[in-house]
mmCIF file of C-alpha atoms and ligand atoms in Angstrom:
data_model
loop_
_atom_site.group_PDB
_atom_site.id
_atom_site.type_symbol
_atom_site.label_atom_id
_atom_site.label_comp_id
_atom_site.label_asym_id
_atom_site.label_seq_id
_atom_site.Cartn_x
_atom_site.Cartn_y
_atom_site.Cartn_z
ATOM 1 C CA UNK W 1 -24.651 -146.605 68.234
ATOM 2 C CA UNK W 2 -23.878 -148.869 71.186
ATOM 3 C CA UNK W 3 -22.127 -151.929 69.807
ATOM 4 C CA UNK W 4 -21.325 -153.434 73.212
ATOM 5 C CA UNK W 5 -24.235 -155.881 73.336
ATOM 6 C CA UNK W 6 -23.554 -156.984 69.767
ATOM 7 C CA UNK W 7 -19.989 -158.121 70.499
ATOM 8 C CA UNK W 8 -19.591 -161.874 71.119
ATOM 9 C CA UNK W 9 -18.912 -163.098 74.648
ATOM 10 C CA UNK W 10 -15.624 -164.580 73.553
ATOM 11 C CA UNK W 11 -14.288 -161.232 72.256
ATOM 12 C CA UNK W 12 -15.665 -159.057 75.063
ATOM 13 C CA UNK W 13 -12.944 -160.044 77.504
ATOM 14 C CA UNK W 14 -10.049 -159.784 75.049
ATOM 15 C CA UNK W 15 -8.146 -156.515 75.150
ATOM 16 C CA UNK W 16 -6.059 -154.944 72.387
ATOM 17 C CA UNK W 17 -2.501 -156.181 72.767
ATOM 18 C CA UNK W 18 -0.596 -153.933 75.167
ATOM 19 C CA UNK W 19 2.297 -154.072 72.740
ATOM 20 C CA UNK W 20 0.197 -152.489 69.979
ATOM 21 C CA UNK W 21 -0.737 -149.700 72.389
ATOM 22 C CA UNK W 22 2.903 -149.195 73.353
ATOM 23 C CA UNK W 23 3.866 -149.104 69.664
ATOM 24 C CA UNK W 24 1.738 -145.983 69.282
ATOM 25 C CA UNK W 25 4.171 -144.073 71.506
ATOM 26 C CA UNK W 26 7.236 -146.184 70.777
ATOM 27 C CA UNK W 27 6.769 -145.651 67.041
ATOM 28 C CA UNK W 28 7.510 -141.917 67.307
ATOM 29 C CA UNK W 29 10.789 -141.129 65.534
ATOM 30 C CA UNK W 30 12.460 -139.564 68.603
ATOM 31 C CA UNK W 31 11.787 -142.628 70.828
ATOM 32 C CA UNK W 32 14.414 -145.380 71.082
ATOM 33 C CA UNK W 33 12.178 -148.412 71.070
ATOM 34 C CA UNK W 34 13.274 -151.703 72.584
ATOM 35 C CA UNK W 35 9.583 -152.645 72.580
ATOM 36 C CA UNK W 36 9.373 -154.198 69.117
ATOM 37 C CA UNK W 37 9.992 -157.741 67.952
ATOM 38 C CA UNK W 38 10.679 -157.280 64.267
ATOM 39 C CA UNK W 39 13.421 -159.027 62.297
ATOM 40 C CA UNK W 40 16.247 -156.763 61.070
ATOM 41 C CA UNK W 41 15.261 -155.259 57.709
ATOM 42 C CA UNK W 42 18.860 -155.779 56.515
ATOM 43 C CA UNK W 43 18.093 -159.505 56.574
ATOM 44 C CA UNK W 44 15.435 -159.339 53.838
ATOM 45 C CA UNK W 45 16.840 -160.648 50.524
ATOM 46 C CA UNK W 46 15.143 -157.874 48.533
ATOM 47 C CA UNK W 47 17.062 -158.179 45.246
ATOM 48 C CA UNK W 48 16.622 -161.960 45.130
ATOM 49 C CA UNK W 49 12.896 -161.678 45.848
ATOM 50 C CA UNK W 50 12.561 -159.122 43.045
ATOM 51 C CA UNK W 51 14.218 -161.504 40.573
ATOM 52 C CA UNK W 52 12.023 -164.391 41.762
ATOM 53 C CA UNK W 53 8.807 -162.331 41.464
ATOM 54 C CA UNK W 54 9.615 -161.319 37.896
ATOM 55 C CA UNK W 55 10.440 -164.886 37.026
ATOM 56 C CA UNK W 56 7.197 -166.239 38.514
ATOM 57 C CA UNK W 57 5.091 -163.640 36.698
ATOM 58 C CA UNK W 58 6.925 -164.326 33.413
ATOM 59 C CA UNK W 59 6.720 -168.103 33.598
ATOM 60 C CA UNK W 60 3.950 -169.239 35.971
ATOM 61 C CA UNK W 61 1.527 -166.327 36.286
ATOM 62 C CA UNK W 62 -1.619 -168.450 36.339
ATOM 63 C CA UNK W 63 -0.432 -170.674 39.211
ATOM 64 C CA UNK W 64 0.534 -167.563 41.171
ATOM 65 C CA UNK W 65 -2.727 -165.707 40.616
ATOM 66 C CA UNK W 66 -5.249 -168.572 40.669
ATOM 67 C CA UNK W 67 -6.822 -170.189 43.775
ATOM 68 C CA UNK W 68 -4.606 -172.812 45.394
ATOM 69 C CA UNK W 69 -5.210 -175.779 47.685
ATOM 70 C CA UNK W 70 -5.777 -175.449 51.420
ATOM 71 C CA UNK W 71 -2.878 -177.707 52.415
ATOM 72 C CA UNK W 72 -0.431 -175.403 50.625
ATOM 73 C CA UNK W 73 1.671 -175.117 47.464
ATOM 74 C CA UNK W 74 3.030 -178.637 46.958
ATOM 75 C CA UNK W 75 6.664 -177.757 46.073
ATOM 76 C CA UNK W 76 6.909 -175.563 49.203
ATOM 77 C CA UNK W 77 5.461 -178.300 51.418
ATOM 78 C CA UNK W 78 8.034 -180.767 50.093
ATOM 79 C CA UNK W 79 10.942 -178.351 50.446
ATOM 80 C CA UNK W 80 9.983 -177.483 54.029
ATOM 81 C CA UNK W 81 9.464 -181.124 55.002
ATOM 82 C CA UNK W 82 12.877 -182.070 53.592
ATOM 83 C CA UNK W 83 14.514 -179.160 55.354
ATOM 84 C CA UNK W 84 12.848 -180.001 58.673
ATOM 85 C CA UNK W 85 13.831 -183.663 58.346
ATOM 86 C CA UNK W 86 17.426 -182.715 57.645
ATOM 87 C CA UNK W 87 17.792 -179.918 60.218
ATOM 88 C CA UNK W 88 15.477 -180.996 63.038
ATOM 89 C CA UNK W 89 14.756 -184.683 62.425
ATOM 90 C CA UNK W 90 11.061 -183.811 62.295
ATOM 91 C CA UNK W 91 8.511 -185.789 60.291
ATOM 92 C CA UNK W 92 7.159 -189.143 61.520
ATOM 93 C CA UNK W 93 5.533 -191.521 59.060
ATOM 94 C CA UNK W 94 2.073 -190.459 60.159
ATOM 95 C CA UNK W 95 2.858 -186.720 60.144
ATOM 96 C CA UNK W 96 1.765 -184.222 57.546
ATOM 97 C CA UNK W 97 2.362 -180.546 56.824
ATOM 98 C CA UNK W 98 0.119 -177.575 56.058
ATOM 99 C CA UNK W 99 1.308 -174.121 55.029
ATOM 100 C CA UNK W 100 -0.438 -171.404 57.043
ATOM 101 C CA UNK W 101 -0.603 -167.592 56.943
ATOM 102 C CA UNK W 102 1.932 -166.969 59.710
ATOM 103 C CA UNK W 103 2.429 -168.874 62.987
ATOM 104 C CA UNK W 104 -0.255 -166.704 64.451
ATOM 105 C CA UNK W 105 -2.736 -168.479 62.195
ATOM 106 C CA UNK W 106 -1.118 -171.827 62.989
ATOM 107 C CA UNK W 107 -1.877 -171.187 66.643
ATOM 108 C CA UNK W 108 -5.388 -170.001 65.844
ATOM 109 C CA UNK W 109 -6.181 -173.119 63.791
ATOM 110 C CA UNK W 110 -4.795 -175.366 66.521
ATOM 111 C CA UNK W 111 -7.022 -173.654 69.068
ATOM 112 C CA UNK W 112 -9.999 -173.784 66.717
ATOM 113 C CA UNK W 113 -9.619 -177.533 66.253
ATOM 114 C CA UNK W 114 -8.763 -178.555 69.828
ATOM 115 C CA UNK W 115 -10.521 -176.202 72.208
ATOM 116 C CA UNK W 116 -14.062 -176.038 73.475
ATOM 117 C CA UNK W 117 -15.028 -173.043 75.605
ATOM 118 C CA UNK W 118 -13.578 -173.496 79.074
ATOM 119 C CA UNK W 119 -10.930 -176.000 78.007
ATOM 120 C CA UNK W 120 -7.574 -175.444 79.616
ATOM 121 C CA UNK W 121 -4.311 -174.373 77.971
ATOM 122 C CA UNK W 122 -1.069 -174.496 79.900
ATOM 123 C CA UNK W 123 1.383 -171.806 78.898
ATOM 124 C CA UNK W 124 4.753 -170.660 80.042
ATOM 125 C CA UNK W 125 4.622 -167.655 82.375
ATOM 126 C CA UNK W 126 5.638 -165.321 80.709
ATOM 127 C CA UNK W 127 4.639 -166.235 77.150
ATOM 128 C CA UNK W 128 3.981 -164.760 73.703
ATOM 129 C CA UNK W 129 1.090 -162.332 73.952
ATOM 130 C CA UNK W 130 -0.228 -163.031 70.428
ATOM 131 C CA UNK W 131 -0.907 -166.696 71.120
ATOM 132 C CA UNK W 132 -2.206 -166.042 74.644
ATOM 133 C CA UNK W 133 -4.757 -163.740 73.017
ATOM 134 C CA UNK W 134 -5.621 -166.447 70.482
ATOM 135 C CA UNK W 135 -6.471 -168.844 73.310
ATOM 136 C CA UNK W 136 -8.446 -166.087 75.034
ATOM 137 C CA UNK W 137 -10.574 -165.564 71.906
ATOM 138 C CA UNK W 138 -11.668 -169.219 72.151
ATOM 139 C CA UNK W 139 -12.667 -168.655 75.768
ATOM 140 C CA UNK W 140 -10.002 -171.097 76.903
ATOM 141 C CA UNK W 141 -8.810 -171.041 80.492
ATOM 142 C CA UNK W 142 -5.116 -170.193 80.719
ATOM 143 C CA UNK W 143 -2.907 -171.881 83.309
ATOM 144 C CA UNK W 144 0.492 -170.212 83.641
ATOM 145 C CA UNK W 145 3.446 -172.350 84.671
ATOM 146 C CA UNK W 146 6.472 -170.336 85.828
ATOM 147 C CA UNK W 147 9.679 -170.419 83.817
ATOM 148 C CA UNK W 148 12.953 -171.390 85.444
ATOM 149 C CA UNK W 149 16.331 -170.781 83.822
ATOM 150 C CA UNK W 150 15.946 -174.069 81.934
ATOM 151 C CA UNK W 151 12.283 -173.762 80.939
ATOM 152 C CA UNK W 152 8.913 -174.662 82.446
ATOM 153 C CA UNK W 153 8.857 -175.785 86.069
ATOM 154 C CA UNK W 154 8.022 -179.472 85.587
ATOM 155 C CA UNK W 155 6.731 -180.002 89.131
ATOM 156 C CA UNK W 156 4.193 -177.175 88.709
ATOM 157 C CA UNK W 157 3.346 -178.464 85.236
ATOM 158 C CA UNK W 158 2.511 -181.928 86.575
ATOM 159 C CA UNK W 159 0.585 -180.504 89.512
ATOM 160 C CA UNK W 160 -1.483 -178.358 87.107
ATOM 161 C CA UNK W 161 -2.195 -181.320 84.818
ATOM 162 C CA UNK W 162 -3.152 -183.497 87.778
ATOM 163 C CA UNK W 163 -5.540 -180.931 89.272
ATOM 164 C CA UNK W 164 -7.336 -179.783 86.123
ATOM 165 C CA UNK W 165 -9.156 -182.322 83.985
ATOM 166 C CA UNK W 166 -10.103 -179.662 81.395
ATOM 167 C CA UNK W 167 -6.564 -179.236 80.014
ATOM 168 C CA UNK W 168 -6.126 -180.094 76.347
ATOM 169 C CA UNK W 169 -2.966 -178.282 75.323
ATOM 170 C CA UNK W 170 0.472 -177.210 76.518
ATOM 171 C CA UNK W 171 1.755 -174.186 74.600
ATOM 172 C CA UNK W 172 5.548 -173.826 74.642
ATOM 173 C CA UNK W 173 8.235 -171.789 72.870
ATOM 174 C CA UNK W 174 11.222 -173.929 73.895
ATOM 175 C CA UNK W 175 13.950 -172.121 71.983
ATOM 176 C CA UNK W 176 14.901 -168.453 72.584
ATOM 177 C CA UNK W 177 11.484 -167.847 74.033
ATOM 178 C CA UNK W 178 9.489 -164.715 73.403
ATOM 179 C CA UNK W 179 9.614 -162.770 75.727
ATOM 180 C CA UNK W 180 12.257 -164.281 78.034
ATOM 181 C CA UNK W 181 15.009 -165.416 75.645
ATOM 182 C CA UNK W 182 15.128 -168.649 77.708
ATOM 183 C CA UNK W 183 15.888 -171.978 75.991
ATOM 184 C CA UNK W 184 14.342 -175.070 77.569
ATOM 185 C CA UNK W 185 16.892 -177.759 78.428
ATOM 186 C CA UNK W 186 16.737 -181.257 76.943
ATOM 187 C CA UNK W 187 15.568 -182.586 80.318
ATOM 188 C CA UNK W 188 12.662 -180.111 80.452
ATOM 189 C CA UNK W 189 11.680 -180.927 76.846
ATOM 190 C CA UNK W 190 11.688 -184.645 77.588
ATOM 191 C CA UNK W 191 9.786 -184.057 80.822
ATOM 192 C CA UNK W 192 7.096 -182.030 79.048
ATOM 193 C CA UNK W 193 6.667 -184.707 76.415
ATOM 194 C CA UNK W 194 6.405 -187.471 79.019
ATOM 195 C CA UNK W 195 3.781 -185.504 80.925
ATOM 196 C CA UNK W 196 1.814 -184.773 77.738
ATOM 197 C CA UNK W 197 1.800 -188.502 77.000
ATOM 198 C CA UNK W 198 0.926 -189.451 80.580
ATOM 199 C CA UNK W 199 -2.033 -187.030 80.796
ATOM 200 C CA UNK W 200 -2.920 -187.350 77.105
ATOM 201 C CA UNK W 201 -2.769 -183.658 76.190
ATOM 202 C CA UNK W 202 -1.258 -182.078 73.084
ATOM 203 C CA UNK W 203 1.861 -179.891 72.971
ATOM 204 C CA UNK W 204 2.027 -176.942 70.582
ATOM 205 C CA UNK W 205 5.760 -176.367 70.006
ATOM 206 C CA UNK W 206 6.117 -172.852 68.591
ATOM 207 C CA UNK W 207 9.605 -172.406 67.163
ATOM 208 C CA UNK W 208 9.986 -169.204 65.111
ATOM 209 C CA UNK W 209 13.441 -168.373 66.514
ATOM 210 C CA UNK W 210 15.085 -171.831 66.576
ATOM 211 C CA UNK W 211 17.398 -171.148 63.644
ATOM 212 C CA UNK W 212 18.673 -167.906 65.145
ATOM 213 C CA UNK W 213 21.214 -169.506 67.495
ATOM 214 C CA UNK W 214 24.428 -167.524 67.959
ATOM 215 C CA UNK W 215 25.986 -169.390 70.899
ATOM 216 C CA UNK W 216 25.696 -172.663 72.821
ATOM 217 C CA UNK W 217 24.774 -176.151 71.654
ATOM 218 C CA UNK W 218 21.712 -176.967 69.592
ATOM 219 C CA UNK W 219 19.019 -178.849 71.574
ATOM 220 C CA UNK W 220 16.625 -181.286 69.827
ATOM 221 C CA UNK W 221 13.095 -180.049 69.226
ATOM 222 C CA UNK W 222 10.318 -181.718 71.238
ATOM 223 C CA UNK W 223 8.743 -182.790 67.958
ATOM 224 C CA UNK W 224 11.865 -184.758 67.017
ATOM 225 C CA UNK W 225 11.359 -186.909 70.156
ATOM 226 C CA UNK W 226 7.621 -187.396 69.585
ATOM 227 C CA UNK W 227 6.818 -191.011 68.824
ATOM 228 C CA UNK W 228 3.130 -190.872 69.767
ATOM 229 C CA UNK W 229 1.769 -187.865 67.831
ATOM 230 C CA UNK W 230 1.296 -185.659 70.903
ATOM 231 C CA UNK W 231 3.321 -182.757 69.438
ATOM 232 C CA UNK W 232 2.163 -180.157 66.914
ATOM 233 C CA UNK W 233 5.174 -178.330 65.505
ATOM 234 C CA UNK W 234 4.842 -174.718 64.374
ATOM 235 C CA UNK W 235 7.615 -173.226 62.237
ATOM 236 C CA UNK W 236 7.692 -169.801 60.555
ATOM 237 C CA UNK W 237 9.411 -167.924 57.750
ATOM 238 C CA UNK W 238 8.829 -164.617 59.548
ATOM 239 C CA UNK W 239 12.145 -164.354 61.388
ATOM 240 C CA UNK W 240 14.337 -166.079 58.789
ATOM 241 C CA UNK W 241 12.949 -164.735 55.493
ATOM 242 C CA UNK W 242 10.126 -162.165 55.668
ATOM 243 C CA UNK W 243 7.190 -161.636 58.050
ATOM 244 C CA UNK W 244 5.253 -159.619 55.477
ATOM 245 C CA UNK W 245 4.872 -162.651 53.200
ATOM 246 C CA UNK W 246 2.886 -164.339 56.054
ATOM 247 C CA UNK W 247 4.262 -167.858 55.738
ATOM 248 C CA UNK W 248 4.469 -170.540 58.408
ATOM 249 C CA UNK W 249 3.819 -174.260 58.670
ATOM 250 C CA UNK W 250 2.283 -176.831 60.995
ATOM 251 C CA UNK W 251 3.604 -180.392 61.139
ATOM 252 C CA UNK W 252 1.419 -182.879 63.034
ATOM 253 C CA UNK W 253 -0.269 -186.239 63.006
ATOM 254 C CA UNK W 254 -2.603 -186.780 60.055
ATOM 255 C CA UNK W 255 -5.435 -187.555 62.487
ATOM 256 C CA UNK W 256 -5.583 -183.916 63.604
ATOM 257 C CA UNK W 257 -4.391 -182.438 60.321
ATOM 258 C CA UNK W 258 -7.650 -183.390 58.595
ATOM 259 C CA UNK W 259 -9.558 -181.030 60.888
ATOM 260 C CA UNK W 260 -6.937 -178.288 60.611
ATOM 261 C CA UNK W 261 -7.394 -178.328 56.822
ATOM 262 C CA UNK W 262 -11.182 -177.957 57.169
ATOM 263 C CA UNK W 263 -10.616 -175.188 59.728
ATOM 264 C CA UNK W 264 -8.296 -173.374 57.331
ATOM 265 C CA UNK W 265 -10.822 -173.632 54.510
ATOM 266 C CA UNK W 266 -13.355 -171.913 56.744
ATOM 267 C CA UNK W 267 -10.842 -169.200 57.694
ATOM 268 C CA UNK W 268 -9.049 -168.115 54.514
ATOM 269 C CA UNK W 269 -9.288 -171.011 51.998
ATOM 270 C CA UNK W 270 -5.517 -171.136 51.574
ATOM 271 C CA UNK W 271 -2.335 -169.180 52.192
ATOM 272 C CA UNK W 272 -1.317 -166.614 49.550
ATOM 273 C CA UNK W 273 -0.019 -168.704 46.620
ATOM 274 C CA UNK W 274 2.320 -166.011 45.281
ATOM 275 C CA UNK W 275 4.061 -165.784 48.677
ATOM 276 C CA UNK W 276 4.375 -169.562 48.826
ATOM 277 C CA UNK W 277 5.916 -169.667 45.342
ATOM 278 C CA UNK W 278 8.437 -166.967 46.285
ATOM 279 C CA UNK W 279 9.536 -168.937 49.358
ATOM 280 C CA UNK W 280 9.702 -172.198 47.398
ATOM 281 C CA UNK W 281 11.904 -170.633 44.721
ATOM 282 C CA UNK W 282 14.104 -169.075 47.373
ATOM 283 C CA UNK W 283 14.554 -172.386 49.194
ATOM 284 C CA UNK W 284 15.271 -174.243 45.961
ATOM 285 C CA UNK W 285 17.552 -171.829 44.092
ATOM 286 C CA UNK W 286 19.147 -169.615 46.737
ATOM 287 C CA UNK W 287 21.006 -170.200 49.976
ATOM 288 C CA UNK W 288 18.671 -169.498 52.897
ATOM 289 C CA UNK W 289 21.238 -170.828 55.376
ATOM 290 C CA UNK W 290 23.705 -168.175 54.265
ATOM 291 C CA UNK W 291 21.069 -165.502 54.728
ATOM 292 C CA UNK W 292 20.165 -166.852 58.198
ATOM 293 C CA UNK W 293 23.868 -166.815 59.104
ATOM 294 C CA UNK W 294 23.943 -163.074 58.344
ATOM 295 C CA UNK W 295 21.020 -162.531 60.741
ATOM 296 C CA UNK W 296 22.690 -164.662 63.413
ATOM 297 C CA UNK W 297 25.864 -162.576 63.272
ATOM 298 C CA UNK W 298 23.885 -159.350 63.424
ATOM 299 C CA UNK W 299 21.782 -160.492 66.394
ATOM 300 C CA UNK W 300 24.833 -161.839 68.225
ATOM 301 C CA UNK W 301 26.525 -158.476 67.907
ATOM 302 C CA UNK W 302 23.446 -156.500 68.995
ATOM 303 C CA UNK W 303 22.611 -158.852 71.857
ATOM 304 C CA UNK W 304 26.139 -158.803 73.236
ATOM 305 C CA UNK W 305 26.370 -155.041 72.908
ATOM 306 C CA UNK W 306 23.069 -154.605 74.751
ATOM 307 C CA UNK W 307 24.155 -157.010 77.511
ATOM 308 C CA UNK W 308 27.488 -155.284 77.957
ATOM 309 C CA UNK W 309 25.764 -151.881 78.174
ATOM 310 C CA UNK W 310 23.354 -153.357 80.738
ATOM 311 C CA UNK W 311 26.332 -154.719 82.715
ATOM 312 C CA UNK W 312 27.774 -151.185 82.738
ATOM 313 C CA UNK W 313 24.696 -149.020 83.329
ATOM 314 C CA UNK W 314 22.091 -151.134 85.172
ATOM 315 C CA UNK W 315 22.123 -151.238 88.989
ATOM 316 C CA UNK W 316 23.365 -154.466 90.531
ATOM 317 C CA UNK W 317 19.990 -155.520 91.986
ATOM 318 C CA UNK W 318 18.630 -155.998 88.472
ATOM 319 C CA UNK W 319 18.996 -159.394 86.793
ATOM 320 C CA UNK W 320 18.520 -160.415 83.173
ATOM 321 C CA UNK W 321 18.696 -163.406 80.858
ATOM 322 C CA UNK W 322 21.691 -163.960 78.551
ATOM 323 C CA UNK W 323 20.124 -165.565 75.486
ATOM 324 C CA UNK W 324 21.961 -167.914 73.117
ATOM 325 C CA UNK W 325 19.857 -166.715 70.184
ATOM 326 C CA UNK W 326 16.623 -165.065 69.140
ATOM 327 C CA UNK W 327 15.847 -161.394 69.667
ATOM 328 C CA UNK W 328 14.774 -160.785 73.291
ATOM 329 C CA UNK W 329 16.252 -160.185 76.758
ATOM 330 C CA UNK W 330 14.088 -160.452 79.901
ATOM 331 C CA UNK W 331 14.843 -158.111 82.775
ATOM 332 C CA UNK W 332 13.842 -158.759 86.389
ATOM 333 C CA UNK W 333 13.733 -155.885 88.892
ATOM 334 C CA UNK W 334 13.315 -156.248 92.662
ATOM 335 C CA UNK W 335 9.818 -157.427 93.744
ATOM 336 C CA UNK W 336 7.301 -154.645 94.164
ATOM 337 C CA UNK W 337 8.433 -152.444 91.273
ATOM 338 C CA UNK W 338 5.622 -151.936 88.727
ATOM 339 C CA UNK W 339 7.218 -151.897 85.263
ATOM 340 C CA UNK W 340 3.935 -150.631 83.771
ATOM 341 C CA UNK W 341 4.452 -147.352 85.646
ATOM 342 C CA UNK W 342 8.185 -147.396 84.974
ATOM 343 C CA UNK W 343 7.501 -147.716 81.250
ATOM 344 C CA UNK W 344 5.563 -144.407 81.258
ATOM 345 C CA UNK W 345 8.562 -142.684 82.835
ATOM 346 C CA UNK W 346 10.911 -144.340 80.358
ATOM 347 C CA UNK W 347 8.787 -143.125 77.446
ATOM 348 C CA UNK W 348 8.966 -139.582 78.839
ATOM 349 C CA UNK W 349 12.739 -140.000 78.542
ATOM 350 C CA UNK W 350 12.252 -141.318 74.997
ATOM 351 C CA UNK W 351 12.971 -144.992 75.587
ATOM 352 C CA UNK W 352 10.392 -147.790 75.334
ATOM 353 C CA UNK W 353 10.174 -151.423 76.473
ATOM 354 C CA UNK W 354 7.276 -153.806 77.102
ATOM 355 C CA UNK W 355 6.253 -154.280 80.744
ATOM 356 C CA UNK W 356 6.064 -157.892 81.910
ATOM 357 C CA UNK W 357 2.336 -158.018 82.685
ATOM 358 C CA UNK W 358 1.620 -158.004 78.906
ATOM 359 C CA UNK W 359 3.032 -161.543 78.734
ATOM 360 C CA UNK W 360 1.223 -162.988 81.734
ATOM 361 C CA UNK W 361 -2.014 -164.933 82.054
ATOM 362 C CA UNK W 362 -3.286 -162.190 84.387
ATOM 363 C CA UNK W 363 -2.746 -158.955 82.468
ATOM 364 C CA UNK W 364 -3.955 -156.778 85.334
ATOM 365 C CA UNK W 365 -1.377 -157.942 87.875
ATOM 366 C CA UNK W 366 1.599 -155.549 87.966
ATOM 367 C CA UNK W 367 4.902 -157.159 86.988
ATOM 368 C CA UNK W 368 8.441 -156.401 88.129
ATOM 369 C CA UNK W 369 9.852 -157.679 84.819
ATOM 370 C CA UNK W 370 10.114 -156.251 81.326
ATOM 371 C CA UNK W 371 11.165 -157.294 77.819
ATOM 372 C CA UNK W 372 13.908 -155.714 75.715
ATOM 373 C CA UNK W 373 14.383 -156.299 71.989
ATOM 374 C CA UNK W 374 17.665 -155.691 70.172
ATOM 375 C CA UNK W 375 17.114 -156.989 66.639
ATOM 376 C CA UNK W 376 16.556 -153.750 64.718
ATOM 377 C CA UNK W 377 18.592 -151.266 66.710
ATOM 378 C CA UNK W 378 21.800 -149.431 65.725
ATOM 379 C CA UNK W 379 24.793 -149.653 68.071
ATOM 380 C CA UNK W 380 24.450 -145.985 68.867
ATOM 381 C CA UNK W 381 20.802 -146.317 69.886
ATOM 382 C CA UNK W 382 21.469 -149.430 71.970
ATOM 383 C CA UNK W 383 24.202 -147.606 73.910
ATOM 384 C CA UNK W 384 22.189 -144.404 74.331
ATOM 385 C CA UNK W 385 18.878 -146.123 75.176
ATOM 386 C CA UNK W 386 20.352 -148.541 77.715
ATOM 387 C CA UNK W 387 22.216 -145.703 79.455
ATOM 388 C CA UNK W 388 18.952 -143.718 79.774
ATOM 389 C CA UNK W 389 17.185 -146.814 81.137
ATOM 390 C CA UNK W 390 20.064 -147.521 83.514
ATOM 391 C CA UNK W 391 19.898 -143.955 84.894
ATOM 392 C CA UNK W 392 16.134 -144.271 85.393
ATOM 393 C CA UNK W 393 16.529 -147.629 87.152
ATOM 394 C CA UNK W 394 19.231 -146.230 89.466
ATOM 395 C CA UNK W 395 16.930 -143.367 90.443
ATOM 396 C CA UNK W 396 13.910 -145.586 91.074
ATOM 397 C CA UNK W 397 15.379 -148.696 92.735
HETATM 398 C C1 PLP H 1 6.661 -167.036 69.788
HETATM 399 C C2 PLP H 1 5.982 -166.453 68.596
HETATM 400 N N1 PLP H 1 5.043 -167.163 67.968
HETATM 401 C C3 PLP H 1 4.419 -166.692 66.886
HETATM 402 C C4 PLP H 1 4.694 -165.444 66.375
HETATM 403 C C5 PLP H 1 3.951 -164.965 65.176
HETATM 404 O O1 PLP H 1 4.760 -165.019 64.057
HETATM 405 P P1 PLP H 1 4.214 -165.070 62.571
HETATM 406 O O2 PLP H 1 4.734 -163.838 61.911
HETATM 407 O O3 PLP H 1 4.781 -166.312 61.969
HETATM 408 O O4 PLP H 1 2.714 -165.088 62.629
HETATM 409 C C6 PLP H 1 5.672 -164.653 66.997
HETATM 410 C C7 PLP H 1 5.976 -163.317 66.490
HETATM 411 O O5 PLP H 1 6.598 -162.488 67.071
HETATM 412 C C8 PLP H 1 6.329 -165.186 68.137
HETATM 413 O O6 PLP H 1 7.261 -164.480 68.797
#
């Protein structure tokens, strides 16, 4: 049967994520994959979660197994709000929180509530492919603003806002960005907020990696500086607790939250209650900061090892970011090199990465950049894989 003319217009143009396609080859056991973006499995507090699950099923089985409310499990909402207030100074008087099924859903609900077909979304270039695809599924028009070392280019951002009346949203990952590892400076964060206020557009601040800092000074979130309600904050448990539990949260002005709640009801009624109870118990009775500290140390070690191998084995006309946290390094080769083609050669040599075009607004334009991930890799594989990549780069550049 030909399904083509049954598919909706908004899905026709959206392609399967290039990363998923790369995973098919990168997932083979003999391939050293720097293509992923998973948290280190060693960071999952398995024994604690087992104890918590047993306890919940012994003492509160009905709450765990019954329907819940769309806004989220109340004790978890309170714990997260308190934590965000204490750590990030987030939570204005008129703000509220909703627990969502992963940040991916948080982004989807934001798009669902804000965007009409053809509305504009400004995103960093490069940016996280999952959320770019979310905006694409709402038939939004993407406007990429290039990233400098300190975040979005503010002059281009203002120019884009000035020229395009259809823009509703600026999507940013200001801290340890996926894919670039770049952290936006305080000046860029303030500048983005001022521009959002001036042109009356919303900012979606996606911050799944913020707590994974292993060097440098902490920089305030954009949301903490938001006095007018222009910022929607998106936090996640995926990189600091467990991605499989599918837990994230949106904090925003109550005026928009109302619609987000209705949108969530229409999508999945509510986030898995059992997962929410596990996270709430973990936050209340265990030490999540200690567990995050373990991840930070691990990622610091792996990041620094990868960078030092790159310093040794990569040719000198290759540049790369030196992140202060998170799980990604962004590599820039001389103009004209197509990292899509290079990736195929790398895979033949049993090493994988994600070519830069996957993170761009125009997926079809070849990119001379690529993303490396270090979070799940052993020292031995980092050293071996980076040497193989370095040899390939020396031959091709
Ligand atoms: C920037 C960014 N936003 C959102 C997500 C989605 O995370 P979640 O597991 O919370 O849906 C990711 C996952 O890699 C990400 O890197």
